[in-house]
Amino acid sequence: MTIQQPARQTTDLAMFGGDRAVPRELGIRPWPMVTGQDEQAVHRVLRSGRFTSASSGEQEIAGLEREWARFVGTEHCVAVSNGTAALSVALGAAGVEPGDEVIVPALSFIGSATAPLHLMAVPVFVDIDPVTFNLDPAALEAAITSRTKAIVVVHLHGLPADMDRITEIAARHGITVVEDAAQAHGARYRGRSVGSIGAVNTFSLNVSKNLATCGEGGLITTDDADVATRALMLRQFGELIPARGERSYVAHLLGWNCKPNAIQAAFTRSRLTQLPAEMAVREENVGRLLGRLAAYPGFLVPQVPQDRTHAWHILRIRVEPAAFGLADELAGPLRSVLQRALRAEGVPAVPYQLQPLPAQRVFTGRRGFGGYPWALPGVVDRPYRPGDFPATLRVLDDSFTIQKAHLHPDSGPLLDRYADAFDKVWLNREALAAIAATTDYTPHWERASEIADTEWAGAFDAR
Ligand SMILES: *Cc1c(COP(=O)(O)O)cnc(C)c1O
């Protein structure tokens, strides 16, 4: 393709002292937003004196579970203390045992991979599709062994994964599908809500997520009553604690204590009533921003296949070196320079994850339970090598993300200014490409791998 000469070679970019495209007054609106209705919900619990799922007569947690199951379209929902606990409980309830292999995408949040490890199961990573950022079904099929028990299917950034192909492969091999929908509340795949397709599925209610609580929380959804009952026991010491009447104090299995909190449940119930309206406005705001970016061949905006909707939790934008007249190897330096230019304009362009999950030291160093689960009899201890995940490495190198700033329904005007910043950066592409061609560059994951464990020393006092 031919590159248009910019009108002026001298640049008005903020990184070289020009005015910002995004005025400072136009700050990021706080998230989670808190309405008067949300405040009243919290006060209702403070007045009730019933604060956890084990409080006799507690109604808010049961109410949230009922309403979330209805929203997602499942028979059952079990609330827990956070999204990572939700995954561990879900995997445990689905029957994952020590030494089982659990497949996890190489690009996700660390909790997707430590949840199986906490059950002494072995995480086995698969590469992503560089267009959807979700696990590549072909890589999934290739990773299945006779020990594979479950797949954690992450709907990364809010886009549903390729569920028909994944469930078909899983069914053929007798493997349990667990959706990790922490980033995808309300997203739909072929008419079904995420969290209703796998055998047992999880959501996070962390403050950063699209359906947030005033702190930490998680939700598990399933149509299977036995799985739901086991999840209930796993969240409360292996016991079945009745809503009313005498507690038996019998631990039927090895549980945790990850009971949810009623204040947070009430807050989320209130937020849930506002979720559909917020989703509609966000779709419009984000659509306008991405529509403007899509006009430039240098920025690759997220693609949404016809058969699904995107929850727009995180916006990941890739850069295309050829459109800047650069060789493909310069994708990393180009992304780095564009990210710096955009940040100077006032766009909070940040990385999401610095390395593929299999590069994390907890896995490369086999830092589990004294060498277990990898040392368990029968476990095949295969290497965790970042180089085995080229699509993940490429995406980490050539993309940046926008997080949180677009979540608030009133963020439309701010996102319009973000689009102006991209306009400005694109107009100055020749100058920026020239910098990218000569800049020193170290990929995120190499830098992350150089952070020594000795940085632990003194970290507590330095907080
Ligand atoms: C946030 C997140 C989790 C963990 O949720 P927490 O509530 O923070 O424990 C798990 N998986 C993914 C993909 C996430 O984004």
Tab-separated table of C-alpha atoms and ligand atoms in Angstrom:
chain	number	residue	atom	x	y	z
A	1	MET	CA	0.000	0.000	0.000
A	2	THR	CA	1.078	3.595	-0.523
A	3	ILE	CA	1.584	5.856	2.463
A	4	GLN	CA	0.370	9.436	2.204
A	5	GLN	CA	2.956	12.064	3.058
A	6	PRO	CA	1.832	13.879	6.194
A	7	ALA	CA	0.819	17.478	5.500
A	8	ARG	CA	3.677	18.794	7.638
A	9	GLN	CA	6.824	17.049	8.714
A	10	THR	CA	7.100	19.200	11.829
A	11	THR	CA	4.976	17.612	14.436
A	12	ASP	CA	2.301	18.875	16.806
A	13	LEU	CA	2.476	15.680	18.876
A	14	ALA	CA	2.186	16.126	22.637
A	15	MET	CA	5.251	13.909	23.081
A	16	PHE	CA	7.245	16.686	21.371
A	17	GLY	CA	5.653	19.529	23.319
A	18	GLY	CA	2.404	20.053	21.371
A	19	ASP	CA	-1.034	20.348	22.985
A	20	ARG	CA	-2.719	17.167	24.192
A	21	ALA	CA	-5.584	15.797	22.102
A	22	VAL	CA	-7.358	14.794	25.338
A	23	PRO	CA	-7.813	17.779	27.662
A	24	ARG	CA	-6.782	17.058	31.242
A	25	GLU	CA	-10.175	18.252	32.552
A	26	LEU	CA	-11.805	15.357	30.750
A	27	GLY	CA	-10.724	12.775	33.311
A	28	ILE	CA	-11.637	9.097	33.480
A	29	ARG	CA	-14.966	8.560	35.245
A	30	PRO	CA	-14.674	6.340	38.323
A	31	TRP	CA	-15.475	2.637	38.023
A	32	PRO	CA	-17.443	0.959	39.422
A	33	MET	CA	-19.935	3.781	39.238
A	34	VAL	CA	-22.035	4.083	42.385
A	35	THR	CA	-25.604	5.341	42.116
A	36	GLY	CA	-27.994	6.302	44.914
A	37	GLN	CA	-29.756	2.998	44.367
A	38	ASP	CA	-26.451	1.124	44.905
A	39	GLU	CA	-25.858	3.029	48.153
A	40	GLN	CA	-29.332	2.196	49.421
A	41	ALA	CA	-28.722	-1.496	48.695
A	42	VAL	CA	-25.607	-1.420	50.898
A	43	HIS	CA	-27.464	0.398	53.707
A	44	ARG	CA	-30.217	-2.205	53.544
A	45	VAL	CA	-27.673	-4.893	54.476
A	46	LEU	CA	-26.049	-2.811	57.207
A	47	ARG	CA	-29.486	-2.453	58.810
A	48	SER	CA	-30.296	-6.169	58.392
A	49	GLY	CA	-27.349	-7.429	60.445
A	50	ARG	CA	-26.961	-10.445	58.115
A	51	PHE	CA	-23.542	-10.228	56.517
A	52	THR	CA	-22.500	-13.575	55.006
A	53	SER	CA	-24.062	-16.526	53.222
A	54	ALA	CA	-23.923	-18.416	56.524
A	55	SER	CA	-26.017	-15.817	58.388
A	56	SER	CA	-29.413	-17.295	59.216
A	57	GLY	CA	-32.161	-15.768	57.060
A	58	GLU	CA	-29.684	-14.019	54.722
A	59	GLN	CA	-31.515	-12.971	51.515
A	60	GLU	CA	-29.174	-10.827	49.406
A	61	ILE	CA	-26.757	-13.579	48.364
A	62	ALA	CA	-29.544	-16.009	47.528
A	63	GLY	CA	-31.233	-13.162	45.648
A	64	LEU	CA	-28.122	-12.385	43.595
A	65	GLU	CA	-27.657	-16.085	42.814
A	66	ARG	CA	-31.268	-16.369	41.608
A	67	GLU	CA	-31.104	-13.182	39.530
A	68	TRP	CA	-27.716	-14.010	37.960
A	69	ALA	CA	-28.871	-17.535	37.023
A	70	ARG	CA	-31.909	-15.968	35.339
A	71	PHE	CA	-29.755	-13.351	33.549
A	72	VAL	CA	-27.343	-15.990	32.221
A	73	GLY	CA	-29.977	-18.645	31.603
A	74	THR	CA	-28.777	-21.444	33.885
A	75	GLU	CA	-30.588	-23.465	36.539
A	76	HIS	CA	-28.153	-22.648	39.333
A	77	CYS	CA	-25.719	-20.023	40.533
A	78	VAL	CA	-23.366	-20.130	43.538
A	79	ALA	CA	-21.731	-16.899	44.715
A	80	VAL	CA	-18.201	-16.940	46.190
A	81	SER	CA	-15.569	-14.503	47.408
A	82	ASN	CA	-13.810	-13.760	44.092
A	83	GLY	CA	-13.390	-14.897	40.501
A	84	THR	CA	-10.266	-16.975	41.121
A	85	ALA	CA	-11.978	-18.841	43.958
A	86	ALA	CA	-14.951	-19.321	41.616
A	87	LEU	CA	-12.645	-21.096	39.151
A	88	SER	CA	-11.041	-23.327	41.777
A	89	VAL	CA	-14.441	-24.224	43.231
A	90	ALA	CA	-15.909	-24.825	39.757
A	91	LEU	CA	-13.026	-27.097	38.730
A	92	GLY	CA	-13.225	-28.952	42.052
A	93	ALA	CA	-17.005	-29.315	41.749
A	94	ALA	CA	-16.533	-30.665	38.210
A	95	GLY	CA	-14.297	-33.414	39.613
A	96	VAL	CA	-10.787	-32.184	38.728
A	97	GLU	CA	-8.293	-34.130	40.822
A	98	PRO	CA	-4.547	-34.097	41.530
A	99	GLY	CA	-2.527	-35.046	38.460
A	100	ASP	CA	-5.317	-34.250	35.989
A	101	GLU	CA	-4.382	-31.966	33.120
A	102	VAL	CA	-6.392	-28.774	32.657
A	103	ILE	CA	-5.999	-26.835	29.421
A	104	VAL	CA	-5.703	-23.044	29.735
A	105	PRO	CA	-5.078	-20.391	27.054
A	106	ALA	CA	-1.557	-18.917	27.084
A	107	LEU	CA	-2.971	-15.388	27.116
A	108	SER	CA	-5.140	-14.725	30.160
A	109	PHE	CA	-5.055	-13.501	33.721
A	110	ILE	CA	-2.861	-15.576	36.060
A	111	GLY	CA	-5.930	-16.737	38.047
A	112	SER	CA	-7.109	-18.803	35.046
A	113	ALA	CA	-4.001	-20.953	35.458
A	114	THR	CA	-3.385	-20.945	39.218
A	115	ALA	CA	-6.945	-22.150	39.918
A	116	PRO	CA	-6.231	-25.638	38.521
A	117	LEU	CA	-2.828	-25.629	40.205
A	118	HIS	CA	-4.477	-25.052	43.595
A	119	LEU	CA	-6.294	-28.364	43.002
A	120	MET	CA	-2.919	-30.004	42.236
A	121	ALA	CA	-3.933	-30.306	38.589
A	122	VAL	CA	-1.354	-29.597	35.876
A	123	PRO	CA	-1.992	-26.539	33.699
A	124	VAL	CA	-1.348	-27.262	30.010
A	125	PHE	CA	-1.247	-24.146	27.867
A	126	VAL	CA	-2.471	-23.634	24.322
A	127	ASP	CA	-1.828	-20.743	21.965
A	128	ILE	CA	-4.426	-18.168	20.977
A	129	ASP	CA	-5.943	-17.053	17.711
A	130	PRO	CA	-4.261	-13.681	17.016
A	131	VAL	CA	-7.516	-12.190	15.686
A	132	THR	CA	-9.936	-13.097	18.499
A	133	PHE	CA	-7.249	-13.387	21.261
A	134	ASN	CA	-9.105	-16.523	22.443
A	135	LEU	CA	-7.781	-20.050	22.513
A	136	ASP	CA	-7.226	-21.579	19.109
A	137	PRO	CA	-9.434	-24.709	18.768
A	138	ALA	CA	-6.819	-26.465	16.590
A	139	ALA	CA	-4.180	-25.926	19.297
A	140	LEU	CA	-6.663	-27.196	21.871
A	141	GLU	CA	-7.203	-30.437	19.997
A	142	ALA	CA	-3.431	-30.933	19.658
A	143	ALA	CA	-2.900	-30.467	23.418
A	144	ILE	CA	-5.395	-33.099	24.557
A	145	THR	CA	-3.951	-36.236	26.167
A	146	SER	CA	-5.451	-39.177	28.014
A	147	ARG	CA	-4.988	-37.172	31.235
A	148	THR	CA	-6.904	-34.053	30.102
A	149	LYS	CA	-9.848	-33.531	32.426
A	150	ALA	CA	-11.062	-30.002	31.707
A	151	ILE	CA	-10.581	-26.878	29.605
A	152	VAL	CA	-10.744	-23.374	31.019
A	153	VAL	CA	-12.219	-21.384	28.141
A	154	VAL	CA	-11.511	-17.687	28.681
A	155	HIS	CA	-13.644	-15.145	26.812
A	156	LEU	CA	-10.740	-12.726	26.748
A	157	HIS	CA	-11.494	-8.999	26.896
A	158	GLY	CA	-15.216	-9.790	26.555
A	159	LEU	CA	-15.370	-11.634	23.221
A	160	PRO	CA	-16.888	-15.136	23.445
A	161	ALA	CA	-14.543	-17.923	22.338
A	162	ASP	CA	-15.409	-20.287	19.489
A	163	MET	CA	-17.757	-22.353	21.697
A	164	ASP	CA	-19.285	-24.668	19.063
A	165	ARG	CA	-15.896	-25.969	17.955
A	166	ILE	CA	-14.590	-26.125	21.506
A	167	THR	CA	-17.601	-28.023	22.890
A	168	GLU	CA	-17.523	-30.388	19.897
A	169	ILE	CA	-13.837	-31.212	20.505
A	170	ALA	CA	-14.419	-31.534	24.256
A	171	ALA	CA	-17.426	-33.837	23.810
A	172	ARG	CA	-15.458	-36.072	21.440
A	173	HIS	CA	-12.721	-36.484	24.074
A	174	GLY	CA	-14.968	-36.560	27.157
A	175	ILE	CA	-13.529	-33.340	28.600
A	176	THR	CA	-15.346	-30.857	30.847
A	177	VAL	CA	-15.717	-27.319	29.507
A	178	VAL	CA	-15.410	-24.555	32.108
A	179	GLU	CA	-16.031	-21.021	30.851
A	180	ASP	CA	-13.989	-18.306	32.554
A	181	ALA	CA	-16.296	-15.390	31.793
A	182	ALA	CA	-14.625	-12.977	34.250
A	183	GLN	CA	-14.286	-10.396	31.454
A	184	ALA	CA	-17.456	-11.102	29.514
A	185	HIS	CA	-20.617	-10.460	31.571
A	186	GLY	CA	-23.585	-10.293	29.221
A	187	ALA	CA	-21.716	-11.263	26.024
A	188	ARG	CA	-23.654	-13.629	23.782
A	189	TYR	CA	-22.625	-16.471	21.497
A	190	ARG	CA	-25.211	-17.650	18.945
A	191	GLY	CA	-28.040	-16.310	21.072
A	192	ARG	CA	-26.786	-17.786	24.348
A	193	SER	CA	-25.214	-15.881	27.189
A	194	VAL	CA	-21.638	-16.738	28.109
A	195	GLY	CA	-21.618	-18.733	31.316
A	196	SER	CA	-24.461	-20.961	30.097
A	197	ILE	CA	-22.546	-23.069	27.574
A	198	GLY	CA	-19.880	-24.945	29.551
A	199	ALA	CA	-20.656	-27.582	32.191
A	200	VAL	CA	-19.781	-25.148	34.980
A	201	ASN	CA	-18.740	-21.550	34.472
A	202	THR	CA	-17.389	-18.598	36.374
A	203	PHE	CA	-17.530	-14.812	36.592
A	204	SER	CA	-15.584	-12.272	38.645
A	205	LEU	CA	-17.237	-9.296	40.345
A	206	ASN	CA	-13.940	-7.578	41.098
A	207	VAL	CA	-14.081	-3.753	41.006
A	208	SER	CA	-12.339	-3.756	37.633
A	209	LYS	CA	-14.958	-5.904	35.861
A	210	ASN	CA	-18.009	-4.938	33.827
A	211	LEU	CA	-20.393	-6.169	36.531
A	212	ALA	CA	-18.546	-5.011	39.611
A	213	THR	CA	-19.093	-5.244	43.309
A	214	CYS	CA	-17.785	-2.811	45.933
A	215	GLY	CA	-14.765	-5.047	46.482
A	216	GLU	CA	-14.348	-8.705	45.545
A	217	GLY	CA	-16.762	-11.378	44.447
A	218	GLY	CA	-17.323	-14.264	42.071
A	219	LEU	CA	-20.209	-16.251	40.596
A	220	ILE	CA	-20.465	-19.862	39.413
A	221	THR	CA	-23.208	-20.946	37.004
A	222	THR	CA	-24.308	-24.459	36.030
A	223	ASP	CA	-27.361	-26.499	35.040
A	224	ASP	CA	-26.108	-29.481	37.061
A	225	ALA	CA	-27.626	-29.674	40.561
A	226	ASP	CA	-24.882	-32.027	41.853
A	227	VAL	CA	-22.137	-29.677	40.643
A	228	ALA	CA	-23.966	-26.747	42.276
A	229	THR	CA	-24.231	-28.654	45.571
A	230	ARG	CA	-20.542	-29.568	45.530
A	231	ALA	CA	-19.726	-25.925	44.794
A	232	LEU	CA	-21.779	-24.881	47.825
A	233	MET	CA	-19.845	-27.315	50.034
A	234	LEU	CA	-16.461	-26.318	48.613
A	235	ARG	CA	-17.128	-22.658	49.474
A	236	GLN	CA	-17.861	-23.416	53.128
A	237	PHE	CA	-15.496	-25.943	54.748
A	238	GLY	CA	-16.987	-28.927	52.877
A	239	GLU	CA	-20.174	-28.455	54.890
A	240	LEU	CA	-23.758	-27.929	53.856
A	241	ILE	CA	-24.791	-24.966	55.967
A	242	PRO	CA	-28.593	-24.657	55.958
A	243	ALA	CA	-30.217	-21.243	55.381
A	244	ARG	CA	-32.239	-21.852	58.562
A	245	GLY	CA	-32.073	-24.349	61.407
A	246	GLU	CA	-29.236	-26.326	62.972
A	247	ARG	CA	-25.774	-26.590	61.417
A	248	SER	CA	-24.466	-30.177	61.208
A	249	TYR	CA	-20.718	-29.342	61.372
A	250	VAL	CA	-20.021	-32.299	59.089
A	251	ALA	CA	-17.265	-31.714	56.493
A	252	HIS	CA	-18.178	-33.953	53.565
A	253	LEU	CA	-15.103	-33.013	51.553
A	254	LEU	CA	-12.026	-30.760	51.559
A	255	GLY	CA	-13.513	-27.300	51.260
A	256	TRP	CA	-12.244	-23.761	51.504
A	257	ASN	CA	-13.805	-20.750	53.131
A	258	CYS	CA	-14.707	-18.515	50.205
A	259	LYS	CA	-18.185	-17.507	51.251
A	260	PRO	CA	-19.490	-14.292	49.744
A	261	ASN	CA	-20.394	-11.148	51.618
A	262	ALA	CA	-23.985	-9.840	51.733
A	263	ILE	CA	-23.043	-6.161	51.351
A	264	GLN	CA	-21.242	-6.955	48.135
A	265	ALA	CA	-24.090	-9.176	46.921
A	266	ALA	CA	-26.649	-6.404	47.521
A	267	PHE	CA	-24.448	-3.862	45.729
A	268	THR	CA	-24.087	-6.192	42.731
A	269	ARG	CA	-27.839	-6.935	42.648
A	270	SER	CA	-28.413	-3.225	42.332
A	271	ARG	CA	-25.704	-2.847	39.651
A	272	LEU	CA	-27.222	-5.794	37.760
A	273	THR	CA	-30.510	-3.912	37.296
A	274	GLN	CA	-28.479	-1.214	35.489
A	275	LEU	CA	-26.236	-3.580	33.485
A	276	PRO	CA	-28.350	-3.941	30.298
A	277	ALA	CA	-28.705	-0.156	29.888
A	278	GLU	CA	-24.977	0.360	30.562
A	279	MET	CA	-24.094	-2.337	28.034
A	280	ALA	CA	-26.177	-0.623	25.339
A	281	VAL	CA	-24.507	2.759	25.900
A	282	ARG	CA	-21.043	1.184	26.037
A	283	GLU	CA	-21.688	-0.584	22.742
A	284	GLU	CA	-22.441	2.810	21.197
A	285	ASN	CA	-19.496	4.673	22.779
A	286	VAL	CA	-16.945	1.970	21.982
A	287	GLY	CA	-18.426	1.438	18.517
A	288	ARG	CA	-17.884	5.113	17.675
A	289	LEU	CA	-14.237	5.027	18.858
A	290	LEU	CA	-13.368	1.789	17.094
A	291	GLY	CA	-15.222	2.890	13.963
A	292	ARG	CA	-12.935	5.899	13.664
A	293	LEU	CA	-9.791	3.825	14.324
A	294	ALA	CA	-10.836	1.224	11.756
A	295	ALA	CA	-10.416	3.866	9.025
A	296	TYR	CA	-6.633	3.661	9.515
A	297	PRO	CA	-4.832	0.594	8.135
A	298	GLY	CA	-2.159	1.027	10.823
A	299	PHE	CA	-4.488	0.197	13.717
A	300	LEU	CA	-6.228	-3.172	13.872
A	301	VAL	CA	-9.332	-2.921	16.031
A	302	PRO	CA	-11.009	-5.951	17.684
A	303	GLN	CA	-13.022	-8.067	15.266
A	304	VAL	CA	-16.430	-9.357	16.360
A	305	PRO	CA	-17.691	-12.371	14.389
A	306	GLN	CA	-21.337	-12.069	13.251
A	307	ASP	CA	-22.564	-14.801	15.585
A	308	ARG	CA	-21.509	-13.180	18.880
A	309	THR	CA	-21.474	-9.936	20.841
A	310	HIS	CA	-18.558	-8.339	22.678
A	311	ALA	CA	-18.801	-7.179	26.298
A	312	TRP	CA	-15.993	-4.637	25.654
A	313	HIS	CA	-14.234	-5.228	28.959
A	314	ILE	CA	-10.825	-4.376	27.488
A	315	LEU	CA	-10.078	-2.822	24.091
A	316	ARG	CA	-6.975	-4.353	22.501
A	317	ILE	CA	-5.536	-2.555	19.493
A	318	ARG	CA	-2.826	-4.082	17.327
A	319	VAL	CA	-0.497	-2.103	15.124
A	320	GLU	CA	0.324	-3.011	11.527
A	321	PRO	CA	3.974	-2.212	10.644
A	322	ALA	CA	3.439	-2.425	6.860
A	323	ALA	CA	0.937	0.451	7.015
A	324	PHE	CA	3.714	2.558	8.556
A	325	GLY	CA	6.165	1.478	5.864
A	326	LEU	CA	8.046	-0.749	8.317
A	327	ALA	CA	9.198	-4.376	8.180
A	328	ASP	CA	7.199	-6.889	10.186
A	329	GLU	CA	10.026	-7.393	12.715
A	330	LEU	CA	9.526	-3.798	13.800
A	331	ALA	CA	6.032	-4.466	15.191
A	332	GLY	CA	7.268	-4.313	18.796
A	333	PRO	CA	9.243	-1.056	18.543
A	334	LEU	CA	6.413	0.517	16.524
A	335	ARG	CA	3.828	-0.462	19.137
A	336	SER	CA	6.066	0.908	21.862
A	337	VAL	CA	6.512	4.283	20.107
A	338	LEU	CA	2.804	4.615	19.232
A	339	GLN	CA	1.873	3.732	22.787
A	340	ARG	CA	4.183	6.458	24.094
A	341	ALA	CA	2.769	8.999	21.629
A	342	LEU	CA	-0.817	8.125	22.559
A	343	ARG	CA	-0.076	8.305	26.278
A	344	ALA	CA	1.408	11.765	25.816
A	345	GLU	CA	-1.836	12.787	24.054
A	346	GLY	CA	-3.808	11.563	27.078
A	347	VAL	CA	-4.887	8.086	25.965
A	348	PRO	CA	-4.163	5.587	28.770
A	349	ALA	CA	-2.670	2.953	26.434
A	350	VAL	CA	-1.305	0.160	28.622
A	351	PRO	CA	-0.236	-3.460	28.239
A	352	TYR	CA	-2.480	-6.237	29.524
A	353	GLN	CA	-0.191	-9.119	30.562
A	354	LEU	CA	3.528	-8.858	29.945
A	355	GLN	CA	4.228	-12.498	29.197
A	356	PRO	CA	2.456	-15.672	28.133
A	357	LEU	CA	1.136	-17.481	31.226
A	358	PRO	CA	3.530	-20.423	30.643
A	359	ALA	CA	6.454	-17.984	31.026
A	360	GLN	CA	5.364	-17.148	34.574
A	361	ARG	CA	7.861	-18.399	37.129
A	362	VAL	CA	5.263	-20.245	39.147
A	363	PHE	CA	5.095	-22.638	36.171
A	364	THR	CA	8.636	-22.536	34.729
A	365	GLY	CA	10.037	-23.006	38.249
A	366	ARG	CA	7.477	-25.723	39.145
A	367	ARG	CA	6.526	-23.657	42.182
A	368	GLY	CA	3.559	-25.686	43.276
A	369	PHE	CA	3.327	-27.913	46.317
A	370	GLY	CA	6.962	-28.908	46.856
A	371	GLY	CA	7.404	-29.969	43.227
A	372	TYR	CA	3.870	-31.338	42.975
A	373	PRO	CA	1.654	-31.759	40.979
A	374	TRP	CA	4.430	-32.206	38.381
A	375	ALA	CA	6.154	-34.898	40.471
A	376	LEU	CA	2.987	-36.973	40.934
A	377	PRO	CA	3.169	-40.540	39.596
A	378	GLY	CA	1.948	-40.735	36.016
A	379	VAL	CA	2.219	-37.002	35.363
A	380	VAL	CA	4.151	-36.172	32.210
A	381	ASP	CA	6.109	-33.060	33.117
A	382	ARG	CA	6.369	-31.165	29.841
A	383	PRO	CA	8.376	-27.949	29.532
A	384	TYR	CA	6.721	-24.531	29.708
A	385	ARG	CA	8.398	-22.624	26.844
A	386	PRO	CA	7.202	-19.167	25.775
A	387	GLY	CA	8.462	-19.879	22.236
A	388	ASP	CA	5.752	-22.545	21.883
A	389	PHE	CA	3.129	-19.758	21.852
A	390	PRO	CA	4.070	-17.581	18.864
A	391	ALA	CA	0.625	-15.980	18.429
A	392	THR	CA	0.551	-14.933	22.085
A	393	LEU	CA	4.087	-13.512	21.862
A	394	ARG	CA	3.215	-11.649	18.681
A	395	VAL	CA	0.042	-10.127	20.149
A	396	LEU	CA	1.835	-9.091	23.359
A	397	ASP	CA	4.431	-7.411	21.169
A	398	ASP	CA	2.251	-5.616	18.636
A	399	SER	CA	-0.731	-4.490	20.708
A	400	PHE	CA	-1.718	-2.305	23.630
A	401	THR	CA	-4.988	-1.997	25.473
A	402	ILE	CA	-7.415	0.577	26.828
A	403	GLN	CA	-8.902	-0.495	30.145
A	404	LYS	CA	-11.518	0.930	32.454
A	405	ALA	CA	-11.715	4.405	30.801
A	406	HIS	CA	-14.537	3.261	28.478
A	407	LEU	CA	-16.622	1.420	31.096
A	408	HIS	CA	-18.618	4.337	32.502
A	409	PRO	CA	-21.678	5.148	30.352
A	410	ASP	CA	-20.718	8.848	30.342
A	411	SER	CA	-17.320	8.141	28.768
A	412	GLY	CA	-18.523	8.940	25.211
A	413	PRO	CA	-16.998	12.454	24.992
A	414	LEU	CA	-13.709	11.166	26.433
A	415	LEU	CA	-13.543	8.360	23.866
A	416	ASP	CA	-14.201	10.879	21.071
A	417	ARG	CA	-11.083	12.766	22.185
A	418	TYR	CA	-9.179	9.446	22.266
A	419	ALA	CA	-10.159	9.026	18.608
A	420	ASP	CA	-8.770	12.541	17.939
A	421	ALA	CA	-5.479	11.414	19.510
A	422	PHE	CA	-5.316	8.443	17.131
A	423	ASP	CA	-6.014	10.848	14.219
A	424	LYS	CA	-3.082	12.968	15.289
A	425	VAL	CA	-0.755	10.008	15.726
A	426	TRP	CA	-1.711	8.653	12.310
A	427	LEU	CA	-1.071	12.025	10.663
A	428	ASN	CA	2.402	11.978	12.214
A	429	ARG	CA	3.073	8.383	11.225
A	430	GLU	CA	6.221	9.093	9.220
A	431	ALA	CA	7.979	10.751	12.136
A	432	LEU	CA	6.869	7.998	14.513
A	433	ALA	CA	7.873	5.225	12.098
A	434	ALA	CA	11.324	6.788	11.836
A	435	ILE	CA	11.681	6.645	15.621
A	436	ALA	CA	10.464	3.040	15.703
A	437	ALA	CA	13.084	2.075	13.110
A	438	THR	CA	15.954	3.298	15.285
A	439	THR	CA	14.678	2.784	18.828
A	440	ASP	CA	16.143	0.307	21.327
A	441	TYR	CA	13.539	-2.287	22.135
A	442	THR	CA	13.153	-5.145	24.600
A	443	PRO	CA	9.879	-7.113	24.542
A	444	HIS	CA	7.775	-7.061	27.717
A	445	TRP	CA	8.334	-10.728	28.477
A	446	GLU	CA	12.111	-10.408	28.340
A	447	ARG	CA	11.971	-7.509	30.755
A	448	ALA	CA	9.575	-9.427	33.022
A	449	SER	CA	11.900	-12.420	32.992
A	450	GLU	CA	14.764	-10.201	34.176
A	451	ILE	CA	12.948	-9.128	37.344
A	452	ALA	CA	14.832	-11.106	39.960
A	453	ASP	CA	13.175	-12.896	42.849
A	454	THR	CA	15.597	-11.001	45.096
A	455	GLU	CA	13.254	-8.025	44.630
A	456	TRP	CA	11.218	-9.737	47.333
A	457	ALA	CA	13.753	-8.649	49.900
A	458	GLY	CA	12.520	-5.573	51.725
A	459	ALA	CA	9.325	-5.415	49.619
A	460	PHE	CA	7.088	-5.534	52.681
A	461	ASP	CA	8.659	-2.497	54.303
A	462	ALA	CA	8.850	-0.629	51.008
A	463	ARG	CA	5.056	-0.704	50.415
B	1	LIG	C1	-10.237	-11.026	36.771
B	1	LIG	C2	-10.081	-12.361	36.177
B	1	LIG	C3	-10.066	-13.524	36.955
B	1	LIG	C4	-10.021	-13.505	38.443
B	1	LIG	O1	-11.009	-12.806	39.081
B	1	LIG	P1	-10.735	-12.223	40.567
B	1	LIG	O2	-12.110	-11.861	41.027
B	1	LIG	O3	-9.852	-11.049	40.408
B	1	LIG	O4	-10.131	-13.304	41.371
B	1	LIG	C5	-9.987	-14.740	36.320
B	1	LIG	N1	-9.924	-14.823	34.984
B	1	LIG	C6	-9.921	-13.733	34.204
B	1	LIG	C7	-9.870	-13.917	32.729
B	1	LIG	C8	-9.975	-12.469	34.773
B	1	LIG	O5	-9.943	-11.392	33.978
